[in-house]
PDB file of C-alpha atoms in Angstrom:
ATOM      1  CA  MET A 790     -64.857  -6.834 -38.489  1.00  0.00           C
ATOM      2  CA  SER A 791     -65.201  -5.397 -34.992  1.00  0.00           C
ATOM      3  CA  LEU A 792     -68.434  -5.112 -33.089  1.00  0.00           C
ATOM      4  CA  GLY A 793     -68.443  -1.393 -33.726  1.00  0.00           C
ATOM      5  CA  ALA A 794     -69.219  -2.154 -37.390  1.00  0.00           C
ATOM      6  CA  ILE A 795     -72.651  -3.543 -36.551  1.00  0.00           C
ATOM      7  CA  PRO A 796     -75.225  -0.822 -37.198  1.00  0.00           C
ATOM      8  CA  GLY A 797     -76.577   0.759 -34.075  1.00  0.00           C
ATOM      9  CA  THR A 798     -73.944  -0.428 -31.579  1.00  0.00           C
ATOM     10  CA  GLY A 799     -71.649   2.592 -31.673  1.00  0.00           C
ATOM     11  CA  PRO A 800     -68.124   2.609 -30.263  1.00  0.00           C
ATOM     12  CA  ALA A 801     -67.346   0.139 -27.466  1.00  0.00           C
ATOM     13  CA  THR A 802     -65.918   1.194 -24.127  1.00  0.00           C
ATOM     14  CA  SER A 803     -63.788  -1.995 -23.750  1.00  0.00           C
ATOM     15  CA  PRO A 804     -61.990  -4.281 -26.210  1.00  0.00           C
ATOM     16  CA  LEU A 805     -64.391  -6.539 -28.028  1.00  0.00           C
ATOM     17  CA  PRO A 806     -63.796  -9.859 -29.738  1.00  0.00           C
ATOM     18  CA  VAL A 807     -63.713  -9.906 -33.515  1.00  0.00           C
ATOM     19  CA  ILE A 808     -66.958 -11.282 -34.823  1.00  0.00           C
ATOM     20  CA  ARG A 809     -66.373 -14.587 -36.580  1.00  0.00           C
ATOM     21  CA  PRO A 810     -68.780 -17.164 -37.920  1.00  0.00           C
ATOM     22  CA  VAL A 811     -70.043 -19.457 -35.205  1.00  0.00           C
ATOM     23  CA  LYS A 812     -71.751 -22.780 -35.580  1.00  0.00           C
ATOM     24  CA  ALA A 813     -74.375 -21.780 -33.003  1.00  0.00           C
ATOM     25  CA  PRO A 814     -77.847 -23.240 -33.217  1.00  0.00           C
ATOM     26  CA  LYS A 815     -80.625 -20.948 -34.300  1.00  0.00           C
ATOM     27  CA  ARG A 816     -83.365 -22.971 -32.664  1.00  0.00           C
ATOM     28  CA  PHE A 817     -83.819 -24.209 -29.111  1.00  0.00           C
ATOM     29  CA  ALA A 818     -84.438 -27.691 -30.440  1.00  0.00           C
ATOM     30  CA  ASP A 819     -80.898 -27.740 -31.971  1.00  0.00           C
ATOM     31  CA  LEU A 820     -79.126 -27.365 -28.640  1.00  0.00           C
ATOM     32  CA  PRO A 821     -76.608 -30.090 -27.975  1.00  0.00           C
ATOM     33  CA  THR A 822     -77.627 -33.238 -26.146  1.00  0.00           C
ATOM     34  CA  GLY A 823     -75.526 -35.708 -24.224  1.00  0.00           C
ATOM     35  CA  ARG A 824     -74.235 -33.282 -21.597  1.00  0.00           C
ATOM     36  CA  THR A 825     -75.519 -30.608 -19.221  1.00  0.00           C
ATOM     37  CA  LEU A 826     -75.893 -27.236 -20.967  1.00  0.00           C
ATOM     38  CA  VAL A 827     -74.118 -24.077 -19.832  1.00  0.00           C
ATOM     39  CA  MET A 828     -76.132 -20.837 -19.647  1.00  0.00           C
ATOM     40  CA  GLY A 829     -74.065 -17.664 -19.427  1.00  0.00           C
ATOM     41  CA  ILE A 830     -75.336 -14.837 -17.236  1.00  0.00           C
ATOM     42  CA  LEU A 831     -75.580 -11.353 -18.796  1.00  0.00           C
ATOM     43  CA  ASN A 832     -76.750  -8.750 -16.319  1.00  0.00           C
ATOM     44  CA  VAL A 833     -77.646  -5.507 -18.074  1.00  0.00           C
ATOM     45  CA  THR A 834     -78.165  -3.934 -14.670  1.00  0.00           C
ATOM     46  CA  GLU A 835     -76.698  -1.356 -12.313  1.00  0.00           C
ATOM     47  CA  ASP A 836     -76.971  -3.293  -9.065  1.00  0.00           C
ATOM     48  CA  SER A 837     -76.516  -7.059  -9.615  1.00  0.00           C
ATOM     49  CA  PHE A 838     -74.571  -8.475  -6.705  1.00  0.00           C
ATOM     50  CA  SER A 839     -71.580  -9.719  -8.750  1.00  0.00           C
ATOM     51  CA  ASP A 840     -71.218  -7.524 -11.813  1.00  0.00           C
ATOM     52  CA  GLY A 841     -73.749  -4.716 -11.458  1.00  0.00           C
ATOM     53  CA  GLY A 842     -72.850  -1.698 -13.634  1.00  0.00           C
ATOM     54  CA  ARG A 843     -70.295  -3.475 -15.812  1.00  0.00           C
ATOM     55  CA  TYR A 844     -72.633  -4.134 -18.701  1.00  0.00           C
ATOM     56  CA  VAL A 845     -75.266  -1.422 -18.481  1.00  0.00           C
ATOM     57  CA  ARG A 846     -74.318   0.065 -21.809  1.00  0.00           C
ATOM     58  CA  ALA A 847     -75.559  -1.975 -24.778  1.00  0.00           C
ATOM     59  CA  ASP A 848     -72.091  -2.081 -26.342  1.00  0.00           C
ATOM     60  CA  ASP A 849     -70.523  -3.540 -23.244  1.00  0.00           C
ATOM     61  CA  ALA A 850     -73.358  -6.039 -22.747  1.00  0.00           C
ATOM     62  CA  ILE A 851     -73.225  -7.227 -26.343  1.00  0.00           C
ATOM     63  CA  GLY A 852     -69.425  -7.570 -26.167  1.00  0.00           C
ATOM     64  CA  HIS A 853     -69.636  -9.706 -23.010  1.00  0.00           C
ATOM     65  CA  GLY A 854     -72.409 -11.828 -24.506  1.00  0.00           C
ATOM     66  CA  LEU A 855     -70.253 -12.511 -27.567  1.00  0.00           C
ATOM     67  CA  ARG A 856     -67.347 -13.490 -25.396  1.00  0.00           C
ATOM     68  CA  MET A 857     -69.542 -16.002 -23.566  1.00  0.00           C
ATOM     69  CA  LEU A 858     -70.892 -17.296 -26.898  1.00  0.00           C
ATOM     70  CA  TYR A 859     -67.358 -17.738 -28.326  1.00  0.00           C
ATOM     71  CA  ALA A 860     -66.245 -19.411 -25.069  1.00  0.00           C
ATOM     72  CA  GLY A 861     -68.903 -22.100 -25.617  1.00  0.00           C
ATOM     73  CA  ALA A 862     -71.982 -20.967 -23.821  1.00  0.00           C
ATOM     74  CA  ASP A 863     -75.017 -22.859 -25.063  1.00  0.00           C
ATOM     75  CA  ILE A 864     -77.481 -20.122 -23.950  1.00  0.00           C
ATOM     76  CA  ILE A 865     -77.044 -16.449 -23.064  1.00  0.00           C
ATOM     77  CA  ASP A 866     -79.439 -15.359 -20.300  1.00  0.00           C
ATOM     78  CA  VAL A 867     -80.125 -11.611 -20.585  1.00  0.00           C
ATOM     79  CA  GLY A 868     -81.670  -9.739 -17.658  1.00  0.00           C
ATOM     80  CA  GLY A 869     -82.401  -6.102 -17.014  1.00  0.00           C
ATOM     81  CA  GLU A 870     -83.486  -6.193 -13.340  1.00  0.00           C
ATOM     82  CA  SER A 871     -81.483  -7.374 -10.396  1.00  0.00           C
ATOM     83  CA  THR A 872     -83.255  -9.934  -8.222  1.00  0.00           C
ATOM     84  CA  HIS A 873     -80.883 -10.311  -5.246  1.00  0.00           C
ATOM     85  CA  PRO A 874     -82.313  -9.717  -1.750  1.00  0.00           C
ATOM     86  CA  GLY A 875     -83.107  -6.019  -1.349  1.00  0.00           C
ATOM     87  CA  ALA A 876     -82.713  -5.162  -5.031  1.00  0.00           C
ATOM     88  CA  ASP A 877     -84.536  -2.102  -6.353  1.00  0.00           C
ATOM     89  CA  PHE A 878     -87.602  -2.461  -8.579  1.00  0.00           C
ATOM     90  CA  VAL A 879     -87.129  -1.715 -12.263  1.00  0.00           C
ATOM     91  CA  SER A 880     -90.102  -0.758 -14.372  1.00  0.00           C
ATOM     92  CA  PRO A 881     -90.886  -3.070 -17.309  1.00  0.00           C
ATOM     93  CA  GLU A 882     -90.318  -0.142 -19.666  1.00  0.00           C
ATOM     94  CA  ASP A 883     -86.792   0.532 -18.381  1.00  0.00           C
ATOM     95  CA  GLU A 884     -86.137  -3.205 -18.376  1.00  0.00           C
ATOM     96  CA  ARG A 885     -87.111  -3.487 -22.048  1.00  0.00           C
ATOM     97  CA  ASN A 886     -84.915  -0.480 -22.979  1.00  0.00           C
ATOM     98  CA  ARG A 887     -81.945  -2.222 -21.386  1.00  0.00           C
ATOM     99  CA  VAL A 888     -82.385  -5.743 -22.834  1.00  0.00           C
ATOM    100  CA  LEU A 889     -83.955  -5.487 -26.272  1.00  0.00           C
ATOM    101  CA  PRO A 890     -80.959  -4.071 -28.161  1.00  0.00           C
ATOM    102  CA  VAL A 891     -78.726  -6.677 -26.544  1.00  0.00           C
ATOM    103  CA  ILE A 892     -81.063  -9.519 -27.412  1.00  0.00           C
ATOM    104  CA  LYS A 893     -81.420  -8.466 -31.004  1.00  0.00           C
ATOM    105  CA  ALA A 894     -77.603  -8.229 -31.488  1.00  0.00           C
ATOM    106  CA  LEU A 895     -76.890 -11.613 -29.837  1.00  0.00           C
ATOM    107  CA  VAL A 896     -79.590 -13.393 -31.784  1.00  0.00           C
ATOM    108  CA  LYS A 897     -78.164 -11.891 -34.951  1.00  0.00           C
ATOM    109  CA  ALA A 898     -74.737 -13.245 -33.972  1.00  0.00           C
ATOM    110  CA  GLY A 899     -76.202 -16.759 -33.638  1.00  0.00           C
ATOM    111  CA  ALA A 900     -76.833 -17.064 -29.926  1.00  0.00           C
ATOM    112  CA  ILE A 901     -79.671 -18.963 -28.254  1.00  0.00           C
ATOM    113  CA  VAL A 902     -80.993 -16.272 -25.852  1.00  0.00           C
ATOM    114  CA  SER A 903     -83.203 -16.475 -22.794  1.00  0.00           C
ATOM    115  CA  ILE A 904     -84.862 -13.461 -21.274  1.00  0.00           C
ATOM    116  CA  ASP A 905     -84.562 -13.234 -17.470  1.00  0.00           C
ATOM    117  CA  THR A 906     -87.701 -11.371 -16.496  1.00  0.00           C
ATOM    118  CA  MET A 907     -90.688 -11.445 -14.204  1.00  0.00           C
ATOM    119  CA  HIS A 908     -92.767  -9.226 -16.474  1.00  0.00           C
ATOM    120  CA  THR A 909     -95.074 -10.550 -19.149  1.00  0.00           C
ATOM    121  CA  SER A 910     -94.699  -7.428 -21.233  1.00  0.00           C
ATOM    122  CA  THR A 911     -90.917  -7.720 -21.261  1.00  0.00           C
ATOM    123  CA  ALA A 912     -91.107 -11.452 -21.990  1.00  0.00           C
ATOM    124  CA  ARG A 913     -93.387 -10.824 -25.000  1.00  0.00           C
ATOM    125  CA  ALA A 914     -91.144  -8.043 -26.400  1.00  0.00           C
ATOM    126  CA  ALA A 915     -88.049 -10.200 -25.925  1.00  0.00           C
ATOM    127  CA  LEU A 916     -89.626 -13.088 -27.780  1.00  0.00           C
ATOM    128  CA  ASP A 917     -90.597 -10.689 -30.570  1.00  0.00           C
ATOM    129  CA  ALA A 918     -86.943  -9.627 -30.600  1.00  0.00           C
ATOM    130  CA  GLY A 919     -85.771 -13.174 -31.146  1.00  0.00           C
ATOM    131  CA  ALA A 920     -85.330 -14.582 -27.640  1.00  0.00           C
ATOM    132  CA  HIS A 921     -85.913 -18.353 -27.437  1.00  0.00           C
ATOM    133  CA  ILE A 922     -86.582 -18.978 -23.700  1.00  0.00           C
ATOM    134  CA  VAL A 923     -88.306 -17.157 -20.816  1.00  0.00           C
ATOM    135  CA  ASN A 924     -86.512 -17.483 -17.472  1.00  0.00           C
ATOM    136  CA  ASP A 925     -88.865 -16.201 -14.776  1.00  0.00           C
ATOM    137  CA  VAL A 926     -87.596 -15.943 -11.163  1.00  0.00           C
ATOM    138  CA  SER A 927     -90.902 -14.650  -9.758  1.00  0.00           C
ATOM    139  CA  GLY A 928     -91.805 -18.018  -8.265  1.00  0.00           C
ATOM    140  CA  LEU A 929     -95.189 -18.192  -6.633  1.00  0.00           C
ATOM    141  CA  THR A 930     -95.885 -14.508  -7.429  1.00  0.00           C
ATOM    142  CA  HIS A 931     -95.757 -14.637 -11.254  1.00  0.00           C
ATOM    143  CA  GLU A 932     -97.864 -12.165 -13.188  1.00  0.00           C
ATOM    144  CA  PRO A 933    -101.330 -13.636 -13.909  1.00  0.00           C
ATOM    145  CA  ASP A 934    -101.079 -13.350 -17.714  1.00  0.00           C
ATOM    146  CA  MET A 935     -97.638 -15.086 -17.945  1.00  0.00           C
ATOM    147  CA  PRO A 936     -99.119 -18.598 -18.391  1.00  0.00           C
ATOM    148  CA  ALA A 937    -101.258 -17.434 -21.292  1.00  0.00           C
ATOM    149  CA  LEU A 938     -98.215 -15.918 -23.008  1.00  0.00           C
ATOM    150  CA  ILE A 939     -96.188 -19.114 -22.671  1.00  0.00           C
ATOM    151  CA  ALA A 940     -99.150 -21.232 -23.858  1.00  0.00           C
ATOM    152  CA  GLU A 941     -99.529 -18.926 -26.855  1.00  0.00           C
ATOM    153  CA  ARG A 942     -95.854 -18.884 -27.830  1.00  0.00           C
ATOM    154  CA  LYS A 943     -95.069 -22.515 -26.830  1.00  0.00           C
ATOM    155  CA  VAL A 944     -91.518 -21.545 -25.855  1.00  0.00           C
ATOM    156  CA  PRO A 945     -89.423 -23.114 -23.100  1.00  0.00           C
ATOM    157  CA  TYR A 946     -90.251 -21.537 -19.735  1.00  0.00           C
ATOM    158  CA  VAL A 947     -88.157 -21.738 -16.567  1.00  0.00           C
ATOM    159  CA  LEU A 948     -90.338 -22.075 -13.469  1.00  0.00           C
ATOM    160  CA  MET A 949     -88.258 -21.072 -10.489  1.00  0.00           C
ATOM    161  CA  HIS A 950     -89.148 -21.542  -6.820  1.00  0.00           C
ATOM    162  CA  ARG A 951     -89.184 -18.381  -4.730  1.00  0.00           C
ATOM    163  CA  ARG A 952     -91.274 -17.153  -1.891  1.00  0.00           C
ATOM    164  CA  GLY A 953     -91.912 -13.400  -1.525  1.00  0.00           C
ATOM    165  CA  ASP A 954     -90.047 -10.795  -3.558  1.00  0.00           C
ATOM    166  CA  ALA A 955     -86.639  -9.142  -3.487  1.00  0.00           C
ATOM    167  CA  GLN A 956     -87.643  -7.121  -0.387  1.00  0.00           C
ATOM    168  CA  THR A 957     -89.228  -9.909   1.603  1.00  0.00           C
ATOM    169  CA  MET A 958     -87.771 -13.262   0.538  1.00  0.00           C
ATOM    170  CA  VAL A 959     -85.099 -13.319   3.267  1.00  0.00           C
ATOM    171  CA  THR A 960     -87.864 -13.562   5.867  1.00  0.00           C
ATOM    172  CA  GLU A 961     -89.609 -16.355   3.924  1.00  0.00           C
ATOM    173  CA  ALA A 962     -86.792 -18.861   4.301  1.00  0.00           C
ATOM    174  CA  ASN A 963     -88.732 -20.970   6.798  1.00  0.00           C
ATOM    175  CA  TYR A 964     -89.007 -24.661   6.074  1.00  0.00           C
ATOM    176  CA  THR A 965     -89.569 -27.883   8.011  1.00  0.00           C
ATOM    177  CA  ASP A 966     -88.436 -30.044   5.086  1.00  0.00           C
ATOM    178  CA  VAL A 967     -87.097 -27.780   2.390  1.00  0.00           C
ATOM    179  CA  VAL A 968     -86.804 -30.438  -0.316  1.00  0.00           C
ATOM    180  CA  ALA A 969     -90.368 -31.716   0.168  1.00  0.00           C
ATOM    181  CA  GLU A 970     -91.837 -28.199   0.418  1.00  0.00           C
ATOM    182  CA  VAL A 971     -90.006 -26.834  -2.638  1.00  0.00           C
ATOM    183  CA  LEU A 972     -91.023 -29.889  -4.672  1.00  0.00           C
ATOM    184  CA  ALA A 973     -94.641 -29.489  -3.607  1.00  0.00           C
ATOM    185  CA  GLU A 974     -94.725 -25.735  -4.383  1.00  0.00           C
ATOM    186  CA  LEU A 975     -93.009 -26.221  -7.727  1.00  0.00           C
ATOM    187  CA  THR A 976     -95.484 -28.941  -8.558  1.00  0.00           C
ATOM    188  CA  GLU A 977     -98.428 -26.663  -7.717  1.00  0.00           C
ATOM    189  CA  LEU A 978     -96.908 -23.895  -9.814  1.00  0.00           C
ATOM    190  CA  ARG A 979     -96.255 -26.279 -12.697  1.00  0.00           C
ATOM    191  CA  ASP A 980     -99.879 -27.437 -12.608  1.00  0.00           C
ATOM    192  CA  ARG A 981    -101.102 -23.844 -12.960  1.00  0.00           C
ATOM    193  CA  PHE A 982     -99.186 -23.526 -16.203  1.00  0.00           C
ATOM    194  CA  LEU A 983    -100.340 -26.885 -17.505  1.00  0.00           C
ATOM    195  CA  ALA A 984    -103.971 -25.859 -16.723  1.00  0.00           C
ATOM    196  CA  ALA A 985    -103.420 -22.716 -18.797  1.00  0.00           C
ATOM    197  CA  GLY A 986    -102.447 -24.814 -21.811  1.00  0.00           C
ATOM    198  CA  VAL A 987     -98.652 -24.734 -21.483  1.00  0.00           C
ATOM    199  CA  PRO A 988     -97.207 -27.998 -22.903  1.00  0.00           C
ATOM    200  CA  ALA A 989     -95.431 -30.089 -20.303  1.00  0.00           C
ATOM    201  CA  SER A 990     -92.473 -30.253 -22.736  1.00  0.00           C
ATOM    202  CA  SER A 991     -92.050 -26.455 -22.440  1.00  0.00           C
ATOM    203  CA  ILE A 992     -91.439 -26.449 -18.682  1.00  0.00           C
ATOM    204  CA  VAL A 993     -88.065 -26.339 -17.024  1.00  0.00           C
ATOM    205  CA  LEU A 994     -87.837 -26.418 -13.219  1.00  0.00           C
ATOM    206  CA  ASP A 995     -85.396 -24.386 -11.077  1.00  0.00           C
ATOM    207  CA  PRO A 996     -85.270 -24.844  -7.225  1.00  0.00           C
ATOM    208  CA  GLY A 997     -84.218 -21.193  -6.819  1.00  0.00           C
ATOM    209  CA  LEU A 998     -81.031 -21.555  -4.846  1.00  0.00           C
ATOM    210  CA  GLY A 999     -80.485 -18.387  -2.837  1.00  0.00           C
ATOM    211  CA  PHE A1000     -84.065 -17.203  -3.252  1.00  0.00           C
ATOM    212  CA  ALA A1001     -85.852 -17.437   0.092  1.00  0.00           C
ATOM    213  CA  LYS A1002     -83.304 -20.053   1.098  1.00  0.00           C
ATOM    214  CA  ALA A1003     -80.676 -20.190   3.886  1.00  0.00           C
ATOM    215  CA  PRO A1004     -77.318 -21.870   3.109  1.00  0.00           C
ATOM    216  CA  GLU A1005     -78.435 -25.219   4.520  1.00  0.00           C
ATOM    217  CA  HIS A1006     -81.501 -25.103   2.305  1.00  0.00           C
ATOM    218  CA  ASN A1007     -79.391 -24.499  -0.791  1.00  0.00           C
ATOM    219  CA  TRP A1008     -77.111 -27.478  -0.022  1.00  0.00           C
ATOM    220  CA  ALA A1009     -80.113 -29.729   0.613  1.00  0.00           C
ATOM    221  CA  LEU A1010     -81.743 -28.778  -2.677  1.00  0.00           C
ATOM    222  CA  LEU A1011     -78.522 -29.156  -4.625  1.00  0.00           C
ATOM    223  CA  ARG A1012     -78.159 -32.725  -3.175  1.00  0.00           C
ATOM    224  CA  ALA A1013     -81.790 -33.316  -4.311  1.00  0.00           C
ATOM    225  CA  THR A1014     -81.277 -32.466  -7.983  1.00  0.00           C
ATOM    226  CA  HIS A1015     -82.283 -35.975  -8.926  1.00  0.00           C
ATOM    227  CA  LYS A1016     -85.551 -35.614  -7.030  1.00  0.00           C
ATOM    228  CA  LEU A1017     -86.339 -32.498  -9.002  1.00  0.00           C
ATOM    229  CA  SER A1018     -85.635 -34.354 -12.221  1.00  0.00           C
ATOM    230  CA  ALA A1019     -88.059 -37.058 -11.115  1.00  0.00           C
ATOM    231  CA  LEU A1020     -90.933 -34.565 -11.539  1.00  0.00           C
ATOM    232  CA  GLY A1021     -90.542 -35.161 -15.259  1.00  0.00           C
ATOM    233  CA  HIS A1022     -89.079 -31.853 -16.455  1.00  0.00           C
ATOM    234  CA  PRO A1023     -85.560 -30.615 -17.258  1.00  0.00           C
ATOM    235  CA  VAL A1024     -83.853 -29.003 -14.265  1.00  0.00           C
ATOM    236  CA  LEU A1025     -81.861 -25.707 -14.270  1.00  0.00           C
ATOM    237  CA  ILE A1026     -79.437 -25.197 -11.404  1.00  0.00           C
ATOM    238  CA  GLY A1027     -77.919 -21.794 -10.604  1.00  0.00           C
ATOM    239  CA  THR A1028     -75.229 -21.624  -7.933  1.00  0.00           C
ATOM    240  CA  SER A1029     -72.998 -19.021  -9.589  1.00  0.00           C
ATOM    241  CA  ARG A1030     -71.121 -16.850  -7.125  1.00  0.00           C
ATOM    242  CA  LYS A1031     -74.022 -17.074  -4.657  1.00  0.00           C
ATOM    243  CA  ARG A1032     -73.751 -16.052  -1.051  1.00  0.00           C
ATOM    244  CA  PHE A1033     -73.862 -19.625   0.326  1.00  0.00           C
ATOM    245  CA  LEU A1034     -70.613 -20.343  -1.590  1.00  0.00           C
ATOM    246  CA  GLY A1035     -69.038 -17.163  -0.193  1.00  0.00           C
ATOM    247  CA  SER A1036     -69.934 -18.350   3.307  1.00  0.00           C
ATOM    248  CA  LEU A1037     -68.438 -21.791   2.637  1.00  0.00           C
ATOM    249  CA  LEU A1038     -65.188 -20.197   1.493  1.00  0.00           C
ATOM    250  CA  ALA A1039     -65.025 -17.606   4.289  1.00  0.00           C
ATOM    251  CA  GLU A1040     -61.716 -16.868   5.985  1.00  0.00           C
ATOM    252  CA  ALA A1041     -61.535 -15.326   9.438  1.00  0.00           C
ATOM    253  CA  GLY A1042     -65.332 -14.997   9.353  1.00  0.00           C
ATOM    254  CA  LYS A1043     -65.304 -12.888   6.184  1.00  0.00           C
ATOM    255  CA  PRO A1044     -67.159 -14.400   3.208  1.00  0.00           C
ATOM    256  CA  ALA A1045     -65.217 -14.762  -0.027  1.00  0.00           C
ATOM    257  CA  PRO A1046     -66.214 -11.977  -2.486  1.00  0.00           C
ATOM    258  CA  PRO A1047     -68.231 -12.916  -5.570  1.00  0.00           C
ATOM    259  CA  ALA A1048     -65.301 -12.788  -7.944  1.00  0.00           C
ATOM    260  CA  GLU A1049     -63.488 -15.468  -5.851  1.00  0.00           C
ATOM    261  CA  ARG A1050     -66.341 -17.982  -6.000  1.00  0.00           C
ATOM    262  CA  ASP A1051     -65.916 -19.262  -9.566  1.00  0.00           C
ATOM    263  CA  VAL A1052     -64.001 -22.428  -8.646  1.00  0.00           C
ATOM    264  CA  ALA A1053     -66.723 -23.402  -6.140  1.00  0.00           C
ATOM    265  CA  THR A1054     -69.311 -22.566  -8.817  1.00  0.00           C
ATOM    266  CA  ALA A1055     -67.623 -24.919 -11.253  1.00  0.00           C
ATOM    267  CA  ALA A1056     -67.542 -27.640  -8.604  1.00  0.00           C
ATOM    268  CA  THR A1057     -71.190 -27.326  -7.705  1.00  0.00           C
ATOM    269  CA  SER A1058     -72.114 -27.159 -11.382  1.00  0.00           C
ATOM    270  CA  ALA A1059     -70.210 -30.391 -11.953  1.00  0.00           C
ATOM    271  CA  LEU A1060     -72.044 -32.039  -9.115  1.00  0.00           C
ATOM    272  CA  ALA A1061     -75.369 -30.852 -10.525  1.00  0.00           C
ATOM    273  CA  ALA A1062     -74.407 -32.152 -13.964  1.00  0.00           C
ATOM    274  CA  ALA A1063     -73.460 -35.546 -12.476  1.00  0.00           C
ATOM    275  CA  ALA A1064     -76.915 -35.590 -10.801  1.00  0.00           C
ATOM    276  CA  GLY A1065     -78.673 -35.065 -14.085  1.00  0.00           C
ATOM    277  CA  ALA A1066     -79.235 -31.269 -14.364  1.00  0.00           C
ATOM    278  CA  TRP A1067     -80.258 -30.181 -17.847  1.00  0.00           C
ATOM    279  CA  CYS A1068     -78.496 -26.865 -17.578  1.00  0.00           C
ATOM    280  CA  VAL A1069     -76.401 -24.788 -15.182  1.00  0.00           C
ATOM    281  CA  ARG A1070     -76.536 -20.987 -15.125  1.00  0.00           C
ATOM    282  CA  VAL A1071     -73.121 -19.306 -14.478  1.00  0.00           C
ATOM    283  CA  HIS A1072     -71.056 -16.137 -14.788  1.00  0.00           C
ATOM    284  CA  ASP A1073     -67.796 -17.891 -15.802  1.00  0.00           C
ATOM    285  CA  VAL A1074     -68.626 -20.021 -18.824  1.00  0.00           C
ATOM    286  CA  GLU A1075     -65.193 -21.503 -19.592  1.00  0.00           C
ATOM    287  CA  SER A1076     -64.421 -23.067 -16.216  1.00  0.00           C
ATOM    288  CA  THR A1077     -67.977 -24.394 -15.883  1.00  0.00           C
ATOM    289  CA  LEU A1078     -67.956 -25.915 -19.391  1.00  0.00           C
ATOM    290  CA  ASP A1079     -64.756 -27.802 -18.516  1.00  0.00           C
ATOM    291  CA  ALA A1080     -66.360 -28.940 -15.210  1.00  0.00           C
ATOM    292  CA  VAL A1081     -69.469 -30.142 -17.015  1.00  0.00           C
ATOM    293  CA  LYS A1082     -67.389 -32.091 -19.523  1.00  0.00           C
ATOM    294  CA  VAL A1083     -65.589 -33.811 -16.652  1.00  0.00           C
ATOM    295  CA  ALA A1084     -68.913 -34.703 -14.973  1.00  0.00           C
ATOM    296  CA  THR A1085     -70.201 -36.065 -18.283  1.00  0.00           C
ATOM    297  CA  ALA A1086     -67.132 -38.253 -18.763  1.00  0.00           C
ATOM    298  CA  TRP A1087     -67.454 -39.483 -15.157  1.00  0.00           C
ATOM    299  CA  ALA A1088     -71.042 -40.499 -15.603  1.00  0.00           C
ATOM    300  CA  ASN A1089     -70.806 -41.734 -19.211  1.00  0.00           C
ATOM    301  CA  PRO A1090     -67.545 -43.626 -19.955  1.00  0.00           C
ATOM    302  CA  ALA A1091     -68.680 -44.304 -23.522  1.00  0.00           C
ATOM    303  CA  LEU A1092     -68.426 -40.590 -24.250  1.00  0.00           C
ATOM    304  CA  VAL A1093     -64.760 -40.326 -23.194  1.00  0.00           C
ATOM    305  CA  PRO A1094     -62.602 -39.611 -26.275  1.00  0.00           C
ATOM    306  CA  ALA A1095     -60.086 -42.304 -27.138  1.00  0.00           C
ATOM    307  CA  GLY A1096     -56.494 -41.226 -26.570  1.00  0.00           C
ATOM    308  CA  THR A1097     -52.958 -42.338 -25.898  1.00  0.00           C
ATOM    309  CA  GLY A1098     -52.816 -41.639 -22.180  1.00  0.00           C
ATOM    310  CA  ALA A1099     -50.824 -39.007 -20.376  1.00  0.00           C
TER     311      ALA A1099
END
């Protein structure tokens, strides 16, 4: 049966995988343990820096989400508003119209879904539609009623570090000791949610690579993944196709384009996994899943499958 047979999806604009039964968990608590998880990025947006416009239509977004699910993604992260520097604001109503049909279809297919949003109203609607996790990149500027929602629903919540907003965060990348300052600000933000009744077990920390960070800040924070873990919460790392990787891979002073940053993304994701990251957030699921498995085998010899050599 093709995706077009699912009621409400209509004809697809690109070839879609045949829907087949998947042994995907239905609950967050059933996610695999023993290795770093892989979260696939699904941007239902017009202006995301890497794939803006490719998955604006629900059919295309659902098809891409299914491909990532079948490729082995543990979580599909669905967002309807671009958050790169200078991105345009999207109203919560428009955001919901973009993401809710996609979330409903992916949950029906057996995916664990996170909603990538800064808006409490969208987070609530997404949870009502079956989403399992709220991934909020608003940093220190979160909406005042977000803690109450997370406390009420007791769902996993990703607290990301960011200063300013999409229009101002570039000018906020001023640090004396980026690791110490990000740890302190994340701790303060975490404490606000704990005070609102959010269980400590619900909180995931994200250092916000690329958000109010210069390249040297991103590298310093990536090296400090173990220090983030020491705060007592799972850590999410997102390096995927980000500008600091493009700068690293530049030739003749020209940064590598986003589509040519997947190998570097897999490498940094493997390093994050080796340092104890709970999850990595990426565009290219397959290469990163392989990289994470390598990092797991490196750090845990007992998990290496027995074989007969080369």
